Short mmCIF file of C-alpha atoms in Angstrom, two decimals:
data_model
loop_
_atom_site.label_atom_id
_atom_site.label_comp_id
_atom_site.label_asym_id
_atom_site.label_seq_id
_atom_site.Cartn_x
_atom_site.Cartn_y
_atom_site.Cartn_z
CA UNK A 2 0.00 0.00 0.00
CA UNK A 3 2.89 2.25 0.77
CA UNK A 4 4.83 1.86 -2.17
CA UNK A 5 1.41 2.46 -4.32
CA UNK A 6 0.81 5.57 -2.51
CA UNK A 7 4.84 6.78 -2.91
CA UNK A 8 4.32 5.74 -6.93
CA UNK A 9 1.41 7.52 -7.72
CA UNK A 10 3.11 10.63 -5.65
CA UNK A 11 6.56 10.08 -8.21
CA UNK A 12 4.09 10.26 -10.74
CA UNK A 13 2.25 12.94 -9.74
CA UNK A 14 5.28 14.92 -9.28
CA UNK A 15 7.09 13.58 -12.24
CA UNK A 16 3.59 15.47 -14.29
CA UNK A 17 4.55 18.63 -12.82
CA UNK A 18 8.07 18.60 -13.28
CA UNK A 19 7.52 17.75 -16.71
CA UNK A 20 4.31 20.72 -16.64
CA UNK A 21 6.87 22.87 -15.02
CA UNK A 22 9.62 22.22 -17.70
CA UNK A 23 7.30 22.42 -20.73
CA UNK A 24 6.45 26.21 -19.25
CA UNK A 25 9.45 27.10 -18.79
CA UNK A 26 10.40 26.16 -22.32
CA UNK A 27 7.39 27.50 -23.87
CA UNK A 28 8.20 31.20 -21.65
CA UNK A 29 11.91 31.10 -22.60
CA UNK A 30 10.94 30.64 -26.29
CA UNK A 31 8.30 33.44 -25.62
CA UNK A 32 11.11 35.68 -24.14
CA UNK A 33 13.50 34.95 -26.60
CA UNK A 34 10.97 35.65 -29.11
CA UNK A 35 10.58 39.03 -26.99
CA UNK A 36 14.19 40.31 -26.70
CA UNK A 37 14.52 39.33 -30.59
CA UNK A 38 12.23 41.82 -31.35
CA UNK A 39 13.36 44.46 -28.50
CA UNK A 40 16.53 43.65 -30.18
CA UNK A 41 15.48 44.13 -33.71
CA UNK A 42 13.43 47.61 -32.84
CA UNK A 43 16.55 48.63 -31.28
CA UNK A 44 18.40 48.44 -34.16
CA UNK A 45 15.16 50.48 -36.26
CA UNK A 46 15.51 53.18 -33.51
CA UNK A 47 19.26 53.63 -33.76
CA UNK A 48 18.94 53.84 -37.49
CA UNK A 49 16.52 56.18 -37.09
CA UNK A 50 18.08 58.40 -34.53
CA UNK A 51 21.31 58.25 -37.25
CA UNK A 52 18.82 59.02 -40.15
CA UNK A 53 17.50 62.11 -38.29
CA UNK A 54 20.75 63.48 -37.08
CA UNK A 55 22.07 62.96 -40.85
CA UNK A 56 19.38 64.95 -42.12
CA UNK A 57 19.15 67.55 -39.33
CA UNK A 58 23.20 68.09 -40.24
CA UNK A 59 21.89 68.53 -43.71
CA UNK A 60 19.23 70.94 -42.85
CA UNK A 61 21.80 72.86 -41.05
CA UNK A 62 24.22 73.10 -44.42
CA UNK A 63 21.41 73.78 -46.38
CA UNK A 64 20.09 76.93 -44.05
CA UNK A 65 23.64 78.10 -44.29
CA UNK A 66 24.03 77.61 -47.52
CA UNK A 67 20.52 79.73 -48.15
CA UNK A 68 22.12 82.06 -46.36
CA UNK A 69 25.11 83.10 -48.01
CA UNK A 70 22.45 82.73 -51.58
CA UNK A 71 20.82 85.82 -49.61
CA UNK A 72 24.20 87.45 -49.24
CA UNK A 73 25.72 86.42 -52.50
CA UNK A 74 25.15 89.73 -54.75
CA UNK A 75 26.63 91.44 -51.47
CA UNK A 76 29.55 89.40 -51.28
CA UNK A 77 30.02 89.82 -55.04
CA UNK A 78 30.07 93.14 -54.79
CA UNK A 79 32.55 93.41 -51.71
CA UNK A 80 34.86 91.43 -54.18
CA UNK A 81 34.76 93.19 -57.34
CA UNK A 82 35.40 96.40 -56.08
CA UNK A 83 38.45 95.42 -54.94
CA UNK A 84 39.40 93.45 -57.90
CA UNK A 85 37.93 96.21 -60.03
CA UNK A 86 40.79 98.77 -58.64
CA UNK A 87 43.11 95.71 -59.29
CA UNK A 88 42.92 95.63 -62.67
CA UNK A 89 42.78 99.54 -63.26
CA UNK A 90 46.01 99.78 -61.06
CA UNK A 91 47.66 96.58 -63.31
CA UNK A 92 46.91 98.12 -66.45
CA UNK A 93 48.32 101.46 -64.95
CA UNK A 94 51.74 99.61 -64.36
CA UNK A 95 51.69 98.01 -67.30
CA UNK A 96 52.06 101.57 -68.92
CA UNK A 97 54.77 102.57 -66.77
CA UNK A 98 56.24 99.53 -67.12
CA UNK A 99 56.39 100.54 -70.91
CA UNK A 100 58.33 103.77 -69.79
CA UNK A 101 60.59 102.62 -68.02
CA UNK A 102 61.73 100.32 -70.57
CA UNK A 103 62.01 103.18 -73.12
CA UNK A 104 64.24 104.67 -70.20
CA UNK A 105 66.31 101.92 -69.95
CA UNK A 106 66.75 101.52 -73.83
CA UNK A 107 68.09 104.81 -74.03
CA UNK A 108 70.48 104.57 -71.69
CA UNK A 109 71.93 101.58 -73.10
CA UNK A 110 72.26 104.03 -75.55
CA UNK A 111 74.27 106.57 -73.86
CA UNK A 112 76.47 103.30 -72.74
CA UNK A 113 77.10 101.50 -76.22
CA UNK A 114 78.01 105.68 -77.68
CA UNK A 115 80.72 105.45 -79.98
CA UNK A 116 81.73 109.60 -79.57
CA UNK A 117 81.79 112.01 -76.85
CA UNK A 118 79.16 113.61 -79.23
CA UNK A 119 77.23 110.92 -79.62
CA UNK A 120 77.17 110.34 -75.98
CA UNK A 121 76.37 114.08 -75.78
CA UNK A 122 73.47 113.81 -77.85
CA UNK A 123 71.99 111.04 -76.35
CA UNK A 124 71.87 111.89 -72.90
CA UNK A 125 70.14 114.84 -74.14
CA UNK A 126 67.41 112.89 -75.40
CA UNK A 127 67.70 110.64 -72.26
CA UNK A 128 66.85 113.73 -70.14
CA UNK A 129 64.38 115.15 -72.33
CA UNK A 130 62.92 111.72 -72.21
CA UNK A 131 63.33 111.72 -68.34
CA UNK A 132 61.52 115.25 -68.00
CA UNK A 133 58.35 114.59 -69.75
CA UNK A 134 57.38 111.45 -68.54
CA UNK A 135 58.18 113.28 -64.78
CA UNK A 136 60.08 109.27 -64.45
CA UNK A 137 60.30 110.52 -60.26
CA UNK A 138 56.32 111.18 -59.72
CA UNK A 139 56.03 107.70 -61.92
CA UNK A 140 58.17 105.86 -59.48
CA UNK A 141 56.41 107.08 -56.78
CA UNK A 142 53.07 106.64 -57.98
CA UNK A 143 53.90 103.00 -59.11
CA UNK A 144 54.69 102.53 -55.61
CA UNK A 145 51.32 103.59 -54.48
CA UNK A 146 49.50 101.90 -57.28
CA UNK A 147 51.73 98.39 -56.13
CA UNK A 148 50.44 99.10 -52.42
CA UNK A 149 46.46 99.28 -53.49
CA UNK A 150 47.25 96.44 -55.13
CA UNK A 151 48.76 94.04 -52.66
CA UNK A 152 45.75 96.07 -49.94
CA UNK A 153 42.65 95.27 -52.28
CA UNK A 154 44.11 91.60 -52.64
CA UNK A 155 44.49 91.03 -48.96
CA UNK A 156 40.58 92.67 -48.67
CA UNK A 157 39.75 89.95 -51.32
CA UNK A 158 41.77 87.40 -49.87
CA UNK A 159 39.96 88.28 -46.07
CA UNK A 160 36.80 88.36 -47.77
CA UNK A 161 37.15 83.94 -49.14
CA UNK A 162 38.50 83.32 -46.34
CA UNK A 163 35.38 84.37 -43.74
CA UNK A 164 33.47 82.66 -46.61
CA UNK A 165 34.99 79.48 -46.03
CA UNK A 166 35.09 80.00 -41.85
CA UNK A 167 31.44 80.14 -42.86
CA UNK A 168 30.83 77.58 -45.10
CA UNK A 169 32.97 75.03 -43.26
CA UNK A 170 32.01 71.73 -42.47
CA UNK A 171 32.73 71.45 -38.44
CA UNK A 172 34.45 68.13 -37.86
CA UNK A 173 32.95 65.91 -35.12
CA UNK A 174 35.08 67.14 -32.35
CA UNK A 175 34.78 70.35 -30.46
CA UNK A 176 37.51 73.20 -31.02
CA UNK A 177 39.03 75.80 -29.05
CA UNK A 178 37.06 79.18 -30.41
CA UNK A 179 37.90 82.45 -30.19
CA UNK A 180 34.41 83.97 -30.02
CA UNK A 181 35.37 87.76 -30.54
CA UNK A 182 37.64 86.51 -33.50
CA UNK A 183 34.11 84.70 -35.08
CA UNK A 184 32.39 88.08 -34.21
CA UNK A 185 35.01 90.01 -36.33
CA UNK A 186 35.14 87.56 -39.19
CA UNK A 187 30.75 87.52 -39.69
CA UNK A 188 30.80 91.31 -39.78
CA UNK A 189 33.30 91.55 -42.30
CA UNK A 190 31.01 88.52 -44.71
CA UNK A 191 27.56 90.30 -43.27
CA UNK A 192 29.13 94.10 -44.35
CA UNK A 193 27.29 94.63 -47.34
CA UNK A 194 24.37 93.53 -45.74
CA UNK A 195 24.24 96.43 -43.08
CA UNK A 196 26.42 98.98 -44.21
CA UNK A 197 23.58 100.88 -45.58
CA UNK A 198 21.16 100.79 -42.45
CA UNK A 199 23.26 100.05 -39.81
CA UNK A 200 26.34 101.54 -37.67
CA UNK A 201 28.15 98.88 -35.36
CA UNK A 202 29.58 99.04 -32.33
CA UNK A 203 31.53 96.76 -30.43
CA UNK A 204 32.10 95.91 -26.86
CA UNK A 205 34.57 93.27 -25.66
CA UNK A 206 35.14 91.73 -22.80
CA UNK A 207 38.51 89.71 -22.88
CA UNK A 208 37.27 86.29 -22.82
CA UNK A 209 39.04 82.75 -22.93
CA UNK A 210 38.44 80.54 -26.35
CA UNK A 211 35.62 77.96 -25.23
CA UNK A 212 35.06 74.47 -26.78
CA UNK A 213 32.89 74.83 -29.72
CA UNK A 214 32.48 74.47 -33.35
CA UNK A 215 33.11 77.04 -35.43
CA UNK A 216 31.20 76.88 -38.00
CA UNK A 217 27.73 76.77 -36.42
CA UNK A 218 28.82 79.35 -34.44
CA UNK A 219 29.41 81.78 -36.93
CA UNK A 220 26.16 80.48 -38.52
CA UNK A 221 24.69 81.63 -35.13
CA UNK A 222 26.12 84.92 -35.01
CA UNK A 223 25.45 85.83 -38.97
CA UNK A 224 21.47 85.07 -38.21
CA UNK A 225 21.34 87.88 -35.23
CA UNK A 226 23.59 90.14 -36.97
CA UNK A 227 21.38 90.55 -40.12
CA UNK A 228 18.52 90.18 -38.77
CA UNK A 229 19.39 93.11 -36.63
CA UNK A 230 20.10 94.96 -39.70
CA UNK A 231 16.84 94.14 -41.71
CA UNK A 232 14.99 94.91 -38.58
CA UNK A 233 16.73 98.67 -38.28
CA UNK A 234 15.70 98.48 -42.26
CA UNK A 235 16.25 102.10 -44.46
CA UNK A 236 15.56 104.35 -41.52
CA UNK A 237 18.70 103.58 -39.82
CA UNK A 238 19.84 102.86 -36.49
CA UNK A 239 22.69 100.95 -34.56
CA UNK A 240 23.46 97.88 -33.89
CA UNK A 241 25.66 97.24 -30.45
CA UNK A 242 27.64 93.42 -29.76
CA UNK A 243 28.52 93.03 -26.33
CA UNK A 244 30.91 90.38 -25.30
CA UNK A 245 31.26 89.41 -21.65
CA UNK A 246 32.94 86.88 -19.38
CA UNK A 247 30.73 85.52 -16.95
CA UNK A 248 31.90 82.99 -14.58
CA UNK A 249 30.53 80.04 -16.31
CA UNK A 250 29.74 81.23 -19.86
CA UNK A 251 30.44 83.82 -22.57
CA UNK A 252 27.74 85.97 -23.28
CA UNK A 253 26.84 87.88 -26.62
CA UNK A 254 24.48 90.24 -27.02
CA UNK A 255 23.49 91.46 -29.85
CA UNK A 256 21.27 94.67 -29.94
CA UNK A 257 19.33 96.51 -32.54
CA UNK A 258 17.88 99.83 -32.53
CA UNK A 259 15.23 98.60 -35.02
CA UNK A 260 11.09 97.81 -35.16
CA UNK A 261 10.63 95.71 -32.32
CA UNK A 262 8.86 92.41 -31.34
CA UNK A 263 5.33 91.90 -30.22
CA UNK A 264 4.61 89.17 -27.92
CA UNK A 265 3.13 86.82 -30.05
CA UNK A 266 6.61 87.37 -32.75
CA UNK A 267 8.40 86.58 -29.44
CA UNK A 268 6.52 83.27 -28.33
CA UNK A 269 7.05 81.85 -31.91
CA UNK A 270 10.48 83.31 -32.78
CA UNK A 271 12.23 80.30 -32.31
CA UNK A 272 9.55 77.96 -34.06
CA UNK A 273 10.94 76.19 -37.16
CA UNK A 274 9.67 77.95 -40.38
CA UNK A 275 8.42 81.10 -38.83
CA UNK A 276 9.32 84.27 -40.36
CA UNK A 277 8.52 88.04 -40.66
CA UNK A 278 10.51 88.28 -43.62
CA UNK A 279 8.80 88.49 -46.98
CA UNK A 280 8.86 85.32 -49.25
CA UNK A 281 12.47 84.93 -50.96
CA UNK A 282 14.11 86.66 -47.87
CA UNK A 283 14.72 83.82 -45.66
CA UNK A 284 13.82 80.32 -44.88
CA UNK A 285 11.95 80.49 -41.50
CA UNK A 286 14.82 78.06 -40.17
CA UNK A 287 17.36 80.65 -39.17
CA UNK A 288 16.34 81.40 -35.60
CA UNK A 289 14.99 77.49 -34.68
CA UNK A 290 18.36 76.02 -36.25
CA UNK A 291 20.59 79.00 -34.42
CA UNK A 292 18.46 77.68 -31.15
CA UNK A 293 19.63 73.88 -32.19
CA UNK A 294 23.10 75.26 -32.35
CA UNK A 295 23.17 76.94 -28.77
CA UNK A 296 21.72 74.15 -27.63
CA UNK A 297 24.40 72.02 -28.81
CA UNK A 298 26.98 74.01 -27.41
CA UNK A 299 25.22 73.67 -23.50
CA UNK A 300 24.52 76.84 -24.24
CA UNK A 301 20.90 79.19 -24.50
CA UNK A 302 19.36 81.88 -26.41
CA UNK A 303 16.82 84.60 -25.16
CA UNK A 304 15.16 87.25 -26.94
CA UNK A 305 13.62 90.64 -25.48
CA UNK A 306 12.34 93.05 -27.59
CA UNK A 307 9.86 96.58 -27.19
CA UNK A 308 8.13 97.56 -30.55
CA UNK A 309 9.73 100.55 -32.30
CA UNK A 310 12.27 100.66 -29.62
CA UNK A 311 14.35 97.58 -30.12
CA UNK A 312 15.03 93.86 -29.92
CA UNK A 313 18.23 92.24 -27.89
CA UNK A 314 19.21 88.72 -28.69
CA UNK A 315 21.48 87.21 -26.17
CA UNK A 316 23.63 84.11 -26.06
CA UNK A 317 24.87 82.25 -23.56
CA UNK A 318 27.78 79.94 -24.24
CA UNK A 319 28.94 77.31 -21.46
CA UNK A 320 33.08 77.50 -20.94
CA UNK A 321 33.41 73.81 -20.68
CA UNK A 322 30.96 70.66 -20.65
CA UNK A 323 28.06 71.97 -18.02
CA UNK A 324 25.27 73.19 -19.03
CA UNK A 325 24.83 77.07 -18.64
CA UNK A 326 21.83 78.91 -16.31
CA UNK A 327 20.00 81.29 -17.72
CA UNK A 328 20.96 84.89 -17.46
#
């Protein structure tokens, strides 16, 4: 009777070891199954998050690249006039050129003179020669004309090379930046741009060079600037960048004397696509991706503004790797 009763309990517990294994299997198939597919949307969502920083790096090349389209003719024009006084002062030294060498012919005439008479006559003709070109006021303006020259090709030169600080493709590691330096370098590309509305003054603090890119930076810094100017627009006005060192951050403020915000511009200003501008003047993208930027750089970006009195954009850049407090 006892060994009955201890059989049918071996069986009974045999069934639920076997119950108890089949379950298990059946759940570990069911997780596996499970972390597959956690596995697999893992995968999706990195691809995604790489697809969407890919394209959010191209949306940033692209607004900067509509940018300097808006600025083109003015950038065209900051380089011909340069080149245009170029080639006025090359051809003008080309023409001297062509006097000199008539000097220099004729006295390798006085030199190859076969008579005292000869050589008489000749350096007659020499200083004849010598007295109506005025050869002294052509040296000396030749030396003026060669130091336009090498000036308007260093203006040029300045000029492509703030094009391509602009237009630069930050690498994927931080720099050291000299934020007064990219200050100096967008004024000279944005000139043309506010020359005609716009005075500038400048305030500096000296400030250390802060990890940052570049590029975006100056992307940053172009937006304010000319929007200041198209918001001072033909009346005319100022436009004031301050620079200070705060104990965490850098902070750049950029100031217009211009129309003014209304509350509603203000709550919206950063808000992808959203413009005042009229259509062909900008992209709506300048302010949200300049936003993205500061962001980037643990940084922020406030606005305050009083209609027909003036708007202030300031930026806040961190010094190192925390994240700044607002102002």
């Amino acid at each position: 009777m006892d060994i009955e009763v201890l059989k049918r309990a071996y069986e009974r517990e045999k069934a639920r070891r076997i119950k108890a294994e089949e379950l298990l299997e059946s759940k570990s198939r069911e997780l596996y199954t499970s972390f597959e597919s956690l596995q697999r949307s893992h995968w999706d969502l990195t691809d995604a998050i790489q697809e969407i920083q890919s394209q959010q790096h191209q949306l940033v090349q692209s607004e900067k690249m509509a940018s300097l389209g808006i600025m083109s003719a003015g950038v065209a024009h900051e380089i011909n006039n340069p080149i245009a006084f170029v080639h006025s002062n090359v051809n003008s030294l080309d023409e001297a050129l062509k006097q000199f060498k008539r000097y220099n012919d004729l006295v390798k005439d006085v030199i190859s003179a076969e008579s005292d008479d000869d050589k008489a006559a000749k350096i007659e003709v020499l200083q004849s020669f010598s007295a109506d070109q005025d050869l002294d006021y052509l040296f000396q303006d030749c030396t003026d004309l060669i130091q336009d020259t090498v000036e308007g090709i260093e203006r040029v030169k300045g000029i492509v090379v703030d094009l391509q600080s602009f237009a630069r493709v930050d690498s994927g590691e931080k720099e050291r930046v000299d934020i007064p330096e990219c200050i100096r370098n967008t004024l000279r590309l944005a000139h043309n741009q506010i020359k005609d509305s716009a005075e500038v003054f400048l305030e500096f603090d000296d400030v250390p060079e802060i990890p940052g890119f570049p590029g975006k930076l100056n992307q940053v810094f172009l937006n304010l600037i000319v929007n200041a100017g198209h918001a001072i627009g033909a009346d005319g006005g100022s436009i004031t960048i301050r620079i200070k060192d705060l104990p965490a951050s850098i902070s750049v403020a950029v100031t217009d004397t211009g129309c003014g915000l209304d509350q509603t511009t203000i709550d919206r200003i950063f808000t992808p696509f959203f413009t005042t501008k009229p259509v062909g003047k900008g992209t709506g993208l300048g302010l949200s991706i300049s936003h993205g930027i500061v962001k980037e750089h643990q940084g922020k970006i406030t606005v305050q503004s009083e209609l027909n009195v003036g708007t202030t954009f300031t930026v806040l850049l961190a010094k190192g790797d925390q994240q700044v407090e607002a102002a």
